[in-house]
Amino acid sequence: MKNSKNILVTGGAGYIGSHACKALSRAGYTPVAYDNLIFGHRAAVKWGPLVEADIADREKLDHALSAYRPLAVMHFAAFAYVGESVENPGKYYRNNVAGSLCLLEALRDHGIGRIIFSSTCATYGVPETVPLKEDHPQRPINPYGYSKTVIEQMLKDFDAAHGMRFICLRYFNAAGADPEGELGEDHDPETHLIPLVLGAAAGKKERLTIFGDDYDTPDGTCIRDYIHVEDLARAHVLGLKALESGAPSSIYNLGNGKGFSVKQVLDAALEITGRKIPVQLGPRRPGDSPCLVGDSRKIIRELGWRPRLNSLDKIIETSWRWHQHHPEGF
Ligand code: UDP
């Protein structure tokens, strides 16, 4: 079990975590997925062992860390529904913040000093300038974003006190599916735009509701920067390699630097699927920022990240393929 290339991947059975496990395996590491399977899927764990446990369970963490002696941790495990976090903030602070604290203390006690953390552009709140750079003020507008901001602060403090180096990756909107068709997005409930649009195109969902068309954007709908999940996964491996070669802690945005409105996503999906996508207009969703687009030049410059699937069409195409082959998910 002890292998100098073990990487503990919390949330390794989830959407982004499972793609990271595949990327790790391809890069010669052994991903050890650590997942409570509340949202993760056993079938998404294909490139290493699965430890079925919660990050807030110190005993199980201790056991996994002693058994596998990972050289680093990739920390994805979190609740990530913005709307739910507004309605039930306690759930988010308990799971995301308290759970991450338990993980960090366990890592400290086991002498594991490298962590790659899955953060989010939701930590910025409403942008003052777009595209957003890493030094943009962080004023989250929902408890999910706050929970990730608090974890970022904990990482800085643990680094200062214990020398635990971190790479913090602030994702914009993760989307798409493994181009080889082995993995894809399967959330229950699904709240993300692209899978919902494709669900409506496939006739699985009656219609897509556009959450507000009165934003201060060119077509009135919210703008997001969609990034392919495989490009995200590869960025985690680059972060890991940087930490392995002694790089200091850093924070990076991960997006494509191009924003697409909800209506533009619908148009692209219509083109790719060739299907009718029934839509209706609904009210704004609480906690939504009008426009989130990232400036990712720092990770391109410092870690040599090169997004390969960086067009909305490629993102929707891979997602559509997954959708068609796995209409019921995993
Ligand atoms: N959205 C929408 N209808 C839906 C789901 C999402 O209009 O059924 C919009 C949402 O308001 C946001 C964008 O699509 O502006 C992306 O939302 P998603 O939940 O995919 O990601 P988020 O930006 O919240 O992380």
mmCIF file of C-alpha atoms and ligand atoms in Angstrom:
data_model
loop_
_atom_site.group_PDB
_atom_site.id
_atom_site.type_symbol
_atom_site.label_atom_id
_atom_site.label_comp_id
_atom_site.label_asym_id
_atom_site.label_seq_id
_atom_site.Cartn_x
_atom_site.Cartn_y
_atom_site.Cartn_z
ATOM 1 C CA MET A 1 0.000 0.000 0.000
ATOM 2 C CA LYS A 2 2.861 2.369 0.756
ATOM 3 C CA ASN A 3 3.989 3.735 -2.531
ATOM 4 C CA SER A 4 6.106 6.834 -2.948
ATOM 5 C CA LYS A 5 3.714 7.960 -5.686
ATOM 6 C CA ASN A 6 0.458 7.763 -3.708
ATOM 7 C CA ILE A 7 -1.689 10.882 -3.814
ATOM 8 C CA LEU A 8 -4.716 11.112 -1.543
ATOM 9 C CA VAL A 9 -7.605 12.604 -3.505
ATOM 10 C CA THR A 10 -10.465 13.718 -1.270
ATOM 11 C CA GLY A 11 -13.633 13.764 -3.315
ATOM 12 C CA GLY A 12 -11.879 11.422 -5.745
ATOM 13 C CA ALA A 13 -15.178 9.792 -6.741
ATOM 14 C CA GLY A 14 -16.711 13.138 -7.670
ATOM 15 C CA TYR A 15 -16.838 14.964 -10.962
ATOM 16 C CA ILE A 16 -13.580 16.922 -10.908
ATOM 17 C CA GLY A 17 -11.830 14.607 -8.447
ATOM 18 C CA SER A 18 -12.314 11.544 -10.669
ATOM 19 C CA HIS A 19 -10.927 13.369 -13.697
ATOM 20 C CA ALA A 20 -7.944 14.378 -11.538
ATOM 21 C CA CYS A 21 -7.438 10.715 -10.576
ATOM 22 C CA LYS A 22 -7.260 9.793 -14.246
ATOM 23 C CA ALA A 23 -4.770 12.594 -14.936
ATOM 24 C CA LEU A 24 -2.672 11.502 -11.946
ATOM 25 C CA SER A 25 -2.606 7.925 -13.113
ATOM 26 C CA ARG A 26 -1.582 9.000 -16.588
ATOM 27 C CA ALA A 27 1.274 11.009 -15.026
ATOM 28 C CA GLY A 28 2.561 7.947 -13.140
ATOM 29 C CA TYR A 29 0.988 8.532 -9.708
ATOM 30 C CA THR A 30 -1.403 6.289 -7.795
ATOM 31 C CA PRO A 31 -4.534 8.197 -6.832
ATOM 32 C CA VAL A 32 -6.150 7.044 -3.599
ATOM 33 C CA ALA A 33 -9.722 8.291 -3.758
ATOM 34 C CA TYR A 34 -11.025 9.278 -0.327
ATOM 35 C CA ASP A 35 -14.747 9.896 -0.651
ATOM 36 C CA ASN A 36 -17.841 9.482 1.505
ATOM 37 C CA LEU A 37 -19.861 8.682 -1.649
ATOM 38 C CA ILE A 38 -22.623 11.137 -0.698
ATOM 39 C CA PHE A 39 -22.209 12.693 -4.130
ATOM 40 C CA GLY A 40 -19.352 10.605 -5.501
ATOM 41 C CA HIS A 41 -19.778 7.444 -7.575
ATOM 42 C CA ARG A 42 -18.033 4.174 -6.870
ATOM 43 C CA ALA A 43 -17.947 3.557 -10.641
ATOM 44 C CA ALA A 44 -15.914 6.748 -11.143
ATOM 45 C CA VAL A 45 -12.996 5.301 -9.151
ATOM 46 C CA LYS A 46 -10.962 3.430 -11.741
ATOM 47 C CA TRP A 47 -7.326 4.352 -11.304
ATOM 48 C CA GLY A 48 -6.544 3.393 -7.717
ATOM 49 C CA PRO A 49 -8.111 2.320 -4.438
ATOM 50 C CA LEU A 50 -11.202 3.864 -2.871
ATOM 51 C CA VAL A 51 -11.356 4.702 0.821
ATOM 52 C CA GLU A 52 -15.004 5.215 1.652
ATOM 53 C CA ALA A 53 -14.856 7.795 4.429
ATOM 54 C CA ASP A 54 -15.566 11.379 5.369
ATOM 55 C CA ILE A 55 -12.934 14.105 5.713
ATOM 56 C CA ALA A 56 -14.443 14.969 9.098
ATOM 57 C CA ASP A 57 -13.728 11.452 10.383
ATOM 58 C CA ARG A 58 -10.328 11.854 11.989
ATOM 59 C CA GLU A 59 -9.935 8.181 12.809
ATOM 60 C CA LYS A 60 -10.465 7.088 9.204
ATOM 61 C CA LEU A 61 -8.228 9.879 7.953
ATOM 62 C CA ASP A 62 -5.467 8.757 10.314
ATOM 63 C CA HIS A 63 -5.863 5.237 9.112
ATOM 64 C CA ALA A 64 -5.739 6.182 5.415
ATOM 65 C CA LEU A 65 -2.752 8.495 5.879
ATOM 66 C CA SER A 66 -0.805 5.821 7.795
ATOM 67 C CA ALA A 67 -1.718 3.111 5.326
ATOM 68 C CA TYR A 68 -0.930 4.997 2.120
ATOM 69 C CA ARG A 69 1.643 7.611 3.223
ATOM 70 C CA PRO A 70 0.660 9.929 0.335
ATOM 71 C CA LEU A 71 3.276 12.366 -0.871
ATOM 72 C CA ALA A 72 0.572 14.987 -1.310
ATOM 73 C CA VAL A 73 -3.150 15.533 -1.067
ATOM 74 C CA MET A 74 -5.567 16.897 -3.628
ATOM 75 C CA HIS A 75 -8.548 18.230 -1.757
ATOM 76 C CA PHE A 76 -11.801 18.303 -3.724
ATOM 77 C CA ALA A 77 -14.279 17.033 -1.149
ATOM 78 C CA ALA A 78 -16.870 19.738 -0.573
ATOM 79 C CA PHE A 79 -20.514 20.589 -0.973
ATOM 80 C CA ALA A 80 -20.799 22.916 -3.933
ATOM 81 C CA TYR A 81 -24.407 23.980 -4.460
ATOM 82 C CA VAL A 82 -24.496 27.773 -4.291
ATOM 83 C CA GLY A 83 -28.279 27.982 -3.886
ATOM 84 C CA GLU A 84 -28.348 25.367 -1.134
ATOM 85 C CA SER A 85 -25.543 27.155 0.683
ATOM 86 C CA VAL A 86 -27.705 30.286 0.843
ATOM 87 C CA GLU A 87 -30.585 28.292 2.333
ATOM 88 C CA ASN A 88 -28.551 26.070 4.632
ATOM 89 C CA PRO A 89 -25.225 27.771 5.417
ATOM 90 C CA GLY A 90 -24.526 25.594 8.447
ATOM 91 C CA LYS A 91 -24.257 22.544 6.245
ATOM 92 C CA TYR A 92 -21.578 24.296 4.165
ATOM 93 C CA TYR A 93 -19.543 25.617 7.058
ATOM 94 C CA ARG A 94 -19.675 22.247 8.814
ATOM 95 C CA ASN A 95 -18.778 20.111 5.837
ATOM 96 C CA ASN A 96 -16.443 22.394 3.917
ATOM 97 C CA VAL A 97 -14.773 24.428 6.664
ATOM 98 C CA ALA A 98 -14.835 22.077 9.654
ATOM 99 C CA GLY A 99 -14.149 19.063 7.398
ATOM 100 C CA SER A 100 -11.150 20.791 5.796
ATOM 101 C CA LEU A 101 -9.827 21.780 9.207
ATOM 102 C CA CYS A 102 -9.961 18.151 10.289
ATOM 103 C CA LEU A 103 -8.074 17.194 7.121
ATOM 104 C CA LEU A 104 -5.401 19.887 7.565
ATOM 105 C CA GLU A 105 -4.800 18.919 11.192
ATOM 106 C CA ALA A 106 -4.456 15.294 10.196
ATOM 107 C CA LEU A 107 -1.971 16.226 7.448
ATOM 108 C CA ARG A 108 0.007 18.343 9.897
ATOM 109 C CA ASP A 109 0.142 15.492 12.411
ATOM 110 C CA HIS A 110 1.216 12.986 9.754
ATOM 111 C CA GLY A 111 3.904 15.302 8.401
ATOM 112 C CA ILE A 112 2.303 15.640 4.970
ATOM 113 C CA GLY A 113 3.222 19.087 3.745
ATOM 114 C CA ARG A 114 1.796 19.391 0.216
ATOM 115 C CA ILE A 115 -1.793 20.098 -0.700
ATOM 116 C CA ILE A 116 -3.547 21.110 -3.894
ATOM 117 C CA PHE A 117 -6.823 22.753 -3.067
ATOM 118 C CA SER A 118 -9.943 23.047 -5.153
ATOM 119 C CA SER A 119 -11.094 26.635 -4.708
ATOM 120 C CA THR A 120 -13.445 28.742 -6.738
ATOM 121 C CA CYS A 121 -14.075 32.034 -8.448
ATOM 122 C CA ALA A 122 -17.081 32.283 -6.094
ATOM 123 C CA THR A 123 -14.549 33.587 -3.552
ATOM 124 C CA TYR A 124 -14.370 36.866 -5.527
ATOM 125 C CA GLY A 125 -18.048 37.806 -5.361
ATOM 126 C CA VAL A 126 -19.157 40.537 -7.754
ATOM 127 C CA PRO A 127 -16.159 41.542 -9.884
ATOM 128 C CA GLU A 128 -14.898 45.101 -9.869
ATOM 129 C CA THR A 129 -12.942 44.400 -13.039
ATOM 130 C CA VAL A 130 -13.112 41.576 -15.574
ATOM 131 C CA PRO A 131 -11.220 39.391 -16.295
ATOM 132 C CA LEU A 132 -10.514 38.683 -12.663
ATOM 133 C CA LYS A 133 -6.935 38.373 -11.511
ATOM 134 C CA GLU A 134 -5.814 36.494 -8.434
ATOM 135 C CA ASP A 135 -5.261 39.726 -6.486
ATOM 136 C CA HIS A 136 -8.835 40.899 -6.996
ATOM 137 C CA PRO A 137 -10.496 41.445 -3.570
ATOM 138 C CA GLN A 138 -12.338 38.434 -2.226
ATOM 139 C CA ARG A 139 -15.846 39.374 -1.156
ATOM 140 C CA PRO A 140 -17.950 36.262 -1.635
ATOM 141 C CA ILE A 141 -21.697 36.733 -1.917
ATOM 142 C CA ASN A 142 -22.823 33.304 -0.782
ATOM 143 C CA PRO A 143 -21.879 30.874 2.013
ATOM 144 C CA TYR A 144 -20.342 28.411 -0.452
ATOM 145 C CA GLY A 145 -17.903 31.106 -1.605
ATOM 146 C CA TYR A 146 -17.253 32.118 2.009
ATOM 147 C CA SER A 147 -16.556 28.533 3.013
ATOM 148 C CA LYS A 148 -13.861 28.252 0.327
ATOM 149 C CA THR A 149 -12.416 31.659 1.279
ATOM 150 C CA VAL A 150 -12.056 30.515 4.886
ATOM 151 C CA ILE A 151 -10.275 27.340 3.763
ATOM 152 C CA GLU A 152 -7.881 29.435 1.650
ATOM 153 C CA GLN A 153 -7.073 31.438 4.789
ATOM 154 C CA MET A 154 -6.541 28.242 6.789
ATOM 155 C CA LEU A 155 -4.089 27.063 4.133
ATOM 156 C CA LYS A 156 -2.090 30.296 4.425
ATOM 157 C CA ASP A 157 -2.026 30.005 8.205
ATOM 158 C CA PHE A 158 -1.011 26.331 8.173
ATOM 159 C CA ASP A 159 1.757 27.151 5.728
ATOM 160 C CA ALA A 160 3.034 29.993 7.938
ATOM 161 C CA ALA A 161 2.877 27.906 11.098
ATOM 162 C CA HIS A 162 3.722 24.405 9.869
ATOM 163 C CA GLY A 163 5.328 24.830 6.463
ATOM 164 C CA MET A 164 2.467 23.043 4.735
ATOM 165 C CA ARG A 165 2.782 24.239 1.134
ATOM 166 C CA PHE A 166 -0.303 24.577 -0.992
ATOM 167 C CA ILE A 167 -1.418 25.283 -4.514
ATOM 168 C CA CYS A 168 -4.839 26.818 -4.501
ATOM 169 C CA LEU A 169 -6.736 26.626 -7.788
ATOM 170 C CA ARG A 170 -9.672 28.955 -8.197
ATOM 171 C CA TYR A 171 -11.811 27.389 -10.871
ATOM 172 C CA PHE A 172 -14.244 29.203 -13.016
ATOM 173 C CA ASN A 173 -17.061 26.998 -14.390
ATOM 174 C CA ALA A 174 -15.951 23.393 -14.709
ATOM 175 C CA ALA A 175 -17.760 21.605 -17.508
ATOM 176 C CA GLY A 176 -17.307 18.922 -20.179
ATOM 177 C CA ALA A 177 -16.444 15.259 -19.853
ATOM 178 C CA ASP A 178 -13.493 12.940 -20.332
ATOM 179 C CA PRO A 179 -12.821 12.958 -24.106
ATOM 180 C CA GLU A 180 -12.283 9.169 -23.953
ATOM 181 C CA GLY A 181 -15.755 8.746 -22.522
ATOM 182 C CA GLU A 182 -14.703 7.093 -19.250
ATOM 183 C CA LEU A 183 -15.987 9.838 -16.970
ATOM 184 C CA GLY A 184 -18.527 12.608 -17.000
ATOM 185 C CA GLU A 185 -20.701 14.867 -14.933
ATOM 186 C CA ASP A 186 -23.337 13.064 -12.879
ATOM 187 C CA HIS A 187 -24.750 15.187 -10.082
ATOM 188 C CA ASP A 188 -27.936 14.483 -8.202
ATOM 189 C CA PRO A 189 -29.538 16.940 -8.102
ATOM 190 C CA GLU A 190 -28.007 18.535 -11.185
ATOM 191 C CA THR A 191 -27.941 22.320 -11.000
ATOM 192 C CA HIS A 192 -25.245 23.202 -13.521
ATOM 193 C CA LEU A 193 -26.162 24.915 -16.729
ATOM 194 C CA ILE A 194 -24.505 22.741 -19.388
ATOM 195 C CA PRO A 195 -25.751 19.328 -18.169
ATOM 196 C CA LEU A 196 -29.215 20.801 -17.635
ATOM 197 C CA VAL A 197 -29.261 22.266 -21.140
ATOM 198 C CA LEU A 198 -28.196 18.887 -22.544
ATOM 199 C CA GLY A 199 -30.786 17.141 -20.390
ATOM 200 C CA ALA A 200 -33.425 19.373 -21.979
ATOM 201 C CA ALA A 201 -31.971 18.671 -25.453
ATOM 202 C CA ALA A 202 -32.191 14.925 -24.761
ATOM 203 C CA GLY A 203 -35.800 15.252 -23.624
ATOM 204 C CA LYS A 204 -34.927 14.119 -20.096
ATOM 205 C CA LYS A 205 -35.920 17.460 -18.714
ATOM 206 C CA GLU A 206 -38.959 19.333 -19.869
ATOM 207 C CA ARG A 207 -37.290 22.694 -20.248
ATOM 208 C CA LEU A 208 -34.375 24.822 -19.169
ATOM 209 C CA THR A 209 -35.148 27.791 -16.957
ATOM 210 C CA ILE A 210 -33.012 30.858 -17.604
ATOM 211 C CA PHE A 211 -32.312 32.407 -14.216
ATOM 212 C CA GLY A 212 -32.875 36.073 -15.006
ATOM 213 C CA ASP A 213 -32.427 38.087 -18.190
ATOM 214 C CA ASP A 214 -32.223 41.503 -16.539
ATOM 215 C CA TYR A 215 -28.550 41.487 -15.606
ATOM 216 C CA ASP A 216 -26.260 44.249 -16.766
ATOM 217 C CA THR A 217 -24.759 42.112 -19.544
ATOM 218 C CA PRO A 218 -25.154 42.409 -23.341
ATOM 219 C CA ASP A 219 -28.066 39.946 -23.572
ATOM 220 C CA GLY A 220 -29.197 40.295 -19.959
ATOM 221 C CA THR A 221 -28.215 36.752 -18.928
ATOM 222 C CA CYS A 222 -25.292 35.809 -16.680
ATOM 223 C CA ILE A 223 -21.854 35.375 -18.149
ATOM 224 C CA ARG A 224 -19.496 32.591 -17.081
ATOM 225 C CA ASP A 225 -16.056 31.365 -18.080
ATOM 226 C CA TYR A 226 -16.394 27.638 -18.850
ATOM 227 C CA ILE A 227 -13.330 25.467 -18.479
ATOM 228 C CA HIS A 228 -12.977 21.855 -19.541
ATOM 229 C CA VAL A 229 -12.686 19.439 -16.642
ATOM 230 C CA GLU A 230 -9.717 17.686 -18.268
ATOM 231 C CA ASP A 231 -7.807 20.961 -18.546
ATOM 232 C CA LEU A 232 -8.582 21.514 -14.879
ATOM 233 C CA ALA A 233 -7.381 18.029 -13.982
ATOM 234 C CA ARG A 234 -4.070 18.546 -15.757
ATOM 235 C CA ALA A 235 -3.543 21.817 -13.884
ATOM 236 C CA HIS A 236 -3.709 19.865 -10.622
ATOM 237 C CA VAL A 237 -0.930 17.571 -11.773
ATOM 238 C CA LEU A 238 1.172 20.614 -12.697
ATOM 239 C CA GLY A 239 0.508 22.047 -9.232
ATOM 240 C CA LEU A 240 1.609 18.786 -7.667
ATOM 241 C CA LYS A 241 4.818 18.723 -9.697
ATOM 242 C CA ALA A 242 5.550 22.324 -8.687
ATOM 243 C CA LEU A 243 5.179 21.451 -5.014
ATOM 244 C CA GLU A 244 7.337 18.355 -5.486
ATOM 245 C CA SER A 245 10.096 20.472 -6.965
ATOM 246 C CA GLY A 246 9.991 22.808 -3.959
ATOM 247 C CA ALA A 247 7.841 25.669 -5.289
ATOM 248 C CA PRO A 248 6.325 27.944 -2.661
ATOM 249 C CA SER A 249 2.592 28.131 -2.011
ATOM 250 C CA SER A 250 0.637 29.859 -4.769
ATOM 251 C CA ILE A 251 -2.838 30.735 -5.859
ATOM 252 C CA TYR A 252 -3.965 30.438 -9.474
ATOM 253 C CA ASN A 253 -7.101 31.152 -11.421
ATOM 254 C CA LEU A 254 -8.229 28.498 -13.857
ATOM 255 C CA GLY A 255 -10.477 29.627 -16.634
ATOM 256 C CA ASN A 256 -10.286 30.274 -20.355
ATOM 257 C CA GLY A 257 -10.565 34.044 -20.118
ATOM 258 C CA LYS A 258 -13.654 34.090 -22.322
ATOM 259 C CA GLY A 259 -17.158 34.644 -21.056
ATOM 260 C CA PHE A 260 -20.335 33.115 -22.454
ATOM 261 C CA SER A 261 -23.858 34.121 -21.497
ATOM 262 C CA VAL A 262 -26.577 31.613 -20.694
ATOM 263 C CA LYS A 263 -28.157 32.399 -24.072
ATOM 264 C CA GLN A 264 -24.853 31.831 -25.882
ATOM 265 C CA VAL A 265 -24.517 28.443 -24.181
ATOM 266 C CA LEU A 266 -28.034 27.579 -25.353
ATOM 267 C CA ASP A 267 -27.196 28.624 -28.940
ATOM 268 C CA ALA A 268 -24.012 26.517 -28.957
ATOM 269 C CA ALA A 269 -25.861 23.511 -27.524
ATOM 270 C CA LEU A 270 -28.574 23.857 -30.153
ATOM 271 C CA GLU A 271 -25.930 23.840 -32.867
ATOM 272 C CA ILE A 272 -24.057 20.810 -31.480
ATOM 273 C CA THR A 273 -26.994 18.612 -30.541
ATOM 274 C CA GLY A 274 -29.270 19.603 -33.395
ATOM 275 C CA ARG A 275 -32.116 19.200 -30.918
ATOM 276 C CA LYS A 276 -34.816 21.576 -29.832
ATOM 277 C CA ILE A 277 -34.148 22.944 -26.346
ATOM 278 C CA PRO A 278 -37.306 24.276 -24.713
ATOM 279 C CA VAL A 279 -36.621 27.235 -22.433
ATOM 280 C CA GLN A 280 -38.551 29.423 -20.043
ATOM 281 C CA LEU A 281 -37.574 32.571 -18.234
ATOM 282 C CA GLY A 282 -37.403 32.475 -14.464
ATOM 283 C CA PRO A 283 -36.302 34.841 -11.696
ATOM 284 C CA ARG A 284 -32.691 35.436 -10.759
ATOM 285 C CA ARG A 285 -31.098 32.735 -8.614
ATOM 286 C CA PRO A 286 -29.939 34.078 -5.240
ATOM 287 C CA GLY A 287 -26.168 34.260 -4.900
ATOM 288 C CA ASP A 288 -25.458 34.538 -8.660
ATOM 289 C CA SER A 289 -22.861 37.027 -9.828
ATOM 290 C CA PRO A 290 -23.688 38.693 -13.189
ATOM 291 C CA CYS A 291 -20.324 38.028 -14.803
ATOM 292 C CA LEU A 292 -17.374 35.850 -13.802
ATOM 293 C CA VAL A 293 -14.468 35.615 -16.227
ATOM 294 C CA GLY A 294 -10.950 34.726 -15.160
ATOM 295 C CA ASP A 295 -7.488 35.871 -16.104
ATOM 296 C CA SER A 296 -5.427 32.662 -15.970
ATOM 297 C CA ARG A 297 -2.162 34.025 -17.318
ATOM 298 C CA LYS A 298 -0.387 33.423 -14.018
ATOM 299 C CA ILE A 299 -0.691 29.622 -14.172
ATOM 300 C CA ILE A 300 0.175 29.664 -17.881
ATOM 301 C CA ARG A 301 3.300 31.672 -17.111
ATOM 302 C CA GLU A 302 4.425 29.997 -13.903
ATOM 303 C CA LEU A 303 3.369 26.369 -14.322
ATOM 304 C CA GLY A 304 3.214 26.111 -18.100
ATOM 305 C CA TRP A 305 -0.477 25.193 -18.112
ATOM 306 C CA ARG A 306 -1.878 24.901 -21.639
ATOM 307 C CA PRO A 307 -5.612 24.357 -21.934
ATOM 308 C CA ARG A 308 -6.316 21.943 -24.784
ATOM 309 C CA LEU A 309 -10.091 21.789 -24.849
ATOM 310 C CA ASN A 310 -10.556 25.503 -24.559
ATOM 311 C CA SER A 311 -13.582 26.180 -26.675
ATOM 312 C CA LEU A 312 -17.203 26.142 -25.626
ATOM 313 C CA ASP A 313 -17.920 23.754 -28.501
ATOM 314 C CA LYS A 314 -15.391 21.163 -27.299
ATOM 315 C CA ILE A 315 -16.775 21.436 -23.787
ATOM 316 C CA ILE A 316 -20.350 20.914 -24.939
ATOM 317 C CA GLU A 317 -19.388 18.182 -27.454
ATOM 318 C CA THR A 318 -17.622 16.006 -24.843
ATOM 319 C CA SER A 319 -20.449 16.575 -22.407
ATOM 320 C CA TRP A 320 -23.064 15.663 -25.027
ATOM 321 C CA ARG A 321 -21.205 12.460 -25.906
ATOM 322 C CA TRP A 322 -21.131 11.435 -22.240
ATOM 323 C CA HIS A 323 -24.783 12.317 -21.909
ATOM 324 C CA GLN A 324 -25.772 10.180 -24.872
ATOM 325 C CA HIS A 325 -23.773 7.158 -23.748
ATOM 326 C CA HIS A 326 -24.742 7.474 -20.077
ATOM 327 C CA PRO A 327 -28.274 8.865 -20.030
ATOM 328 C CA GLU A 328 -28.679 7.675 -16.430
ATOM 329 C CA GLY A 329 -25.180 8.708 -15.313
ATOM 330 C CA PHE A 330 -22.680 6.181 -13.972
HETATM 331 N N1 UDP B 1 -28.286 28.880 -14.941
HETATM 332 C C1 UDP B 1 -29.533 29.043 -15.523
HETATM 333 N N2 UDP B 1 -30.411 28.005 -15.451
HETATM 334 C C2 UDP B 1 -30.127 26.826 -14.831
HETATM 335 C C3 UDP B 1 -28.838 26.669 -14.253
HETATM 336 C C4 UDP B 1 -27.939 27.720 -14.335
HETATM 337 O O1 UDP B 1 -29.850 30.079 -16.081
HETATM 338 O O2 UDP B 1 -30.989 25.946 -14.785
HETATM 339 C C5 UDP B 1 -27.309 29.978 -15.013
HETATM 340 C C6 UDP B 1 -26.878 30.470 -13.657
HETATM 341 O O3 UDP B 1 -27.726 31.496 -13.198
HETATM 342 C C7 UDP B 1 -25.470 30.967 -13.948
HETATM 343 C C8 UDP B 1 -24.982 30.085 -15.092
HETATM 344 O O4 UDP B 1 -26.156 29.489 -15.643
HETATM 345 O O5 UDP B 1 -25.504 32.265 -14.391
HETATM 346 C C9 UDP B 1 -24.044 28.996 -14.636
HETATM 347 O O6 UDP B 1 -24.629 28.345 -13.543
HETATM 348 P P1 UDP B 1 -24.030 27.022 -12.940
HETATM 349 O O7 UDP B 1 -24.950 26.570 -11.846
HETATM 350 O O8 UDP B 1 -23.750 26.058 -14.029
HETATM 351 O O9 UDP B 1 -22.633 27.454 -12.346
HETATM 352 P P2 UDP B 1 -22.218 28.566 -11.250
HETATM 353 O O10 UDP B 1 -21.819 29.762 -12.046
HETATM 354 O O11 UDP B 1 -23.376 28.803 -10.348
HETATM 355 O O12 UDP B 1 -21.063 27.953 -10.563
#
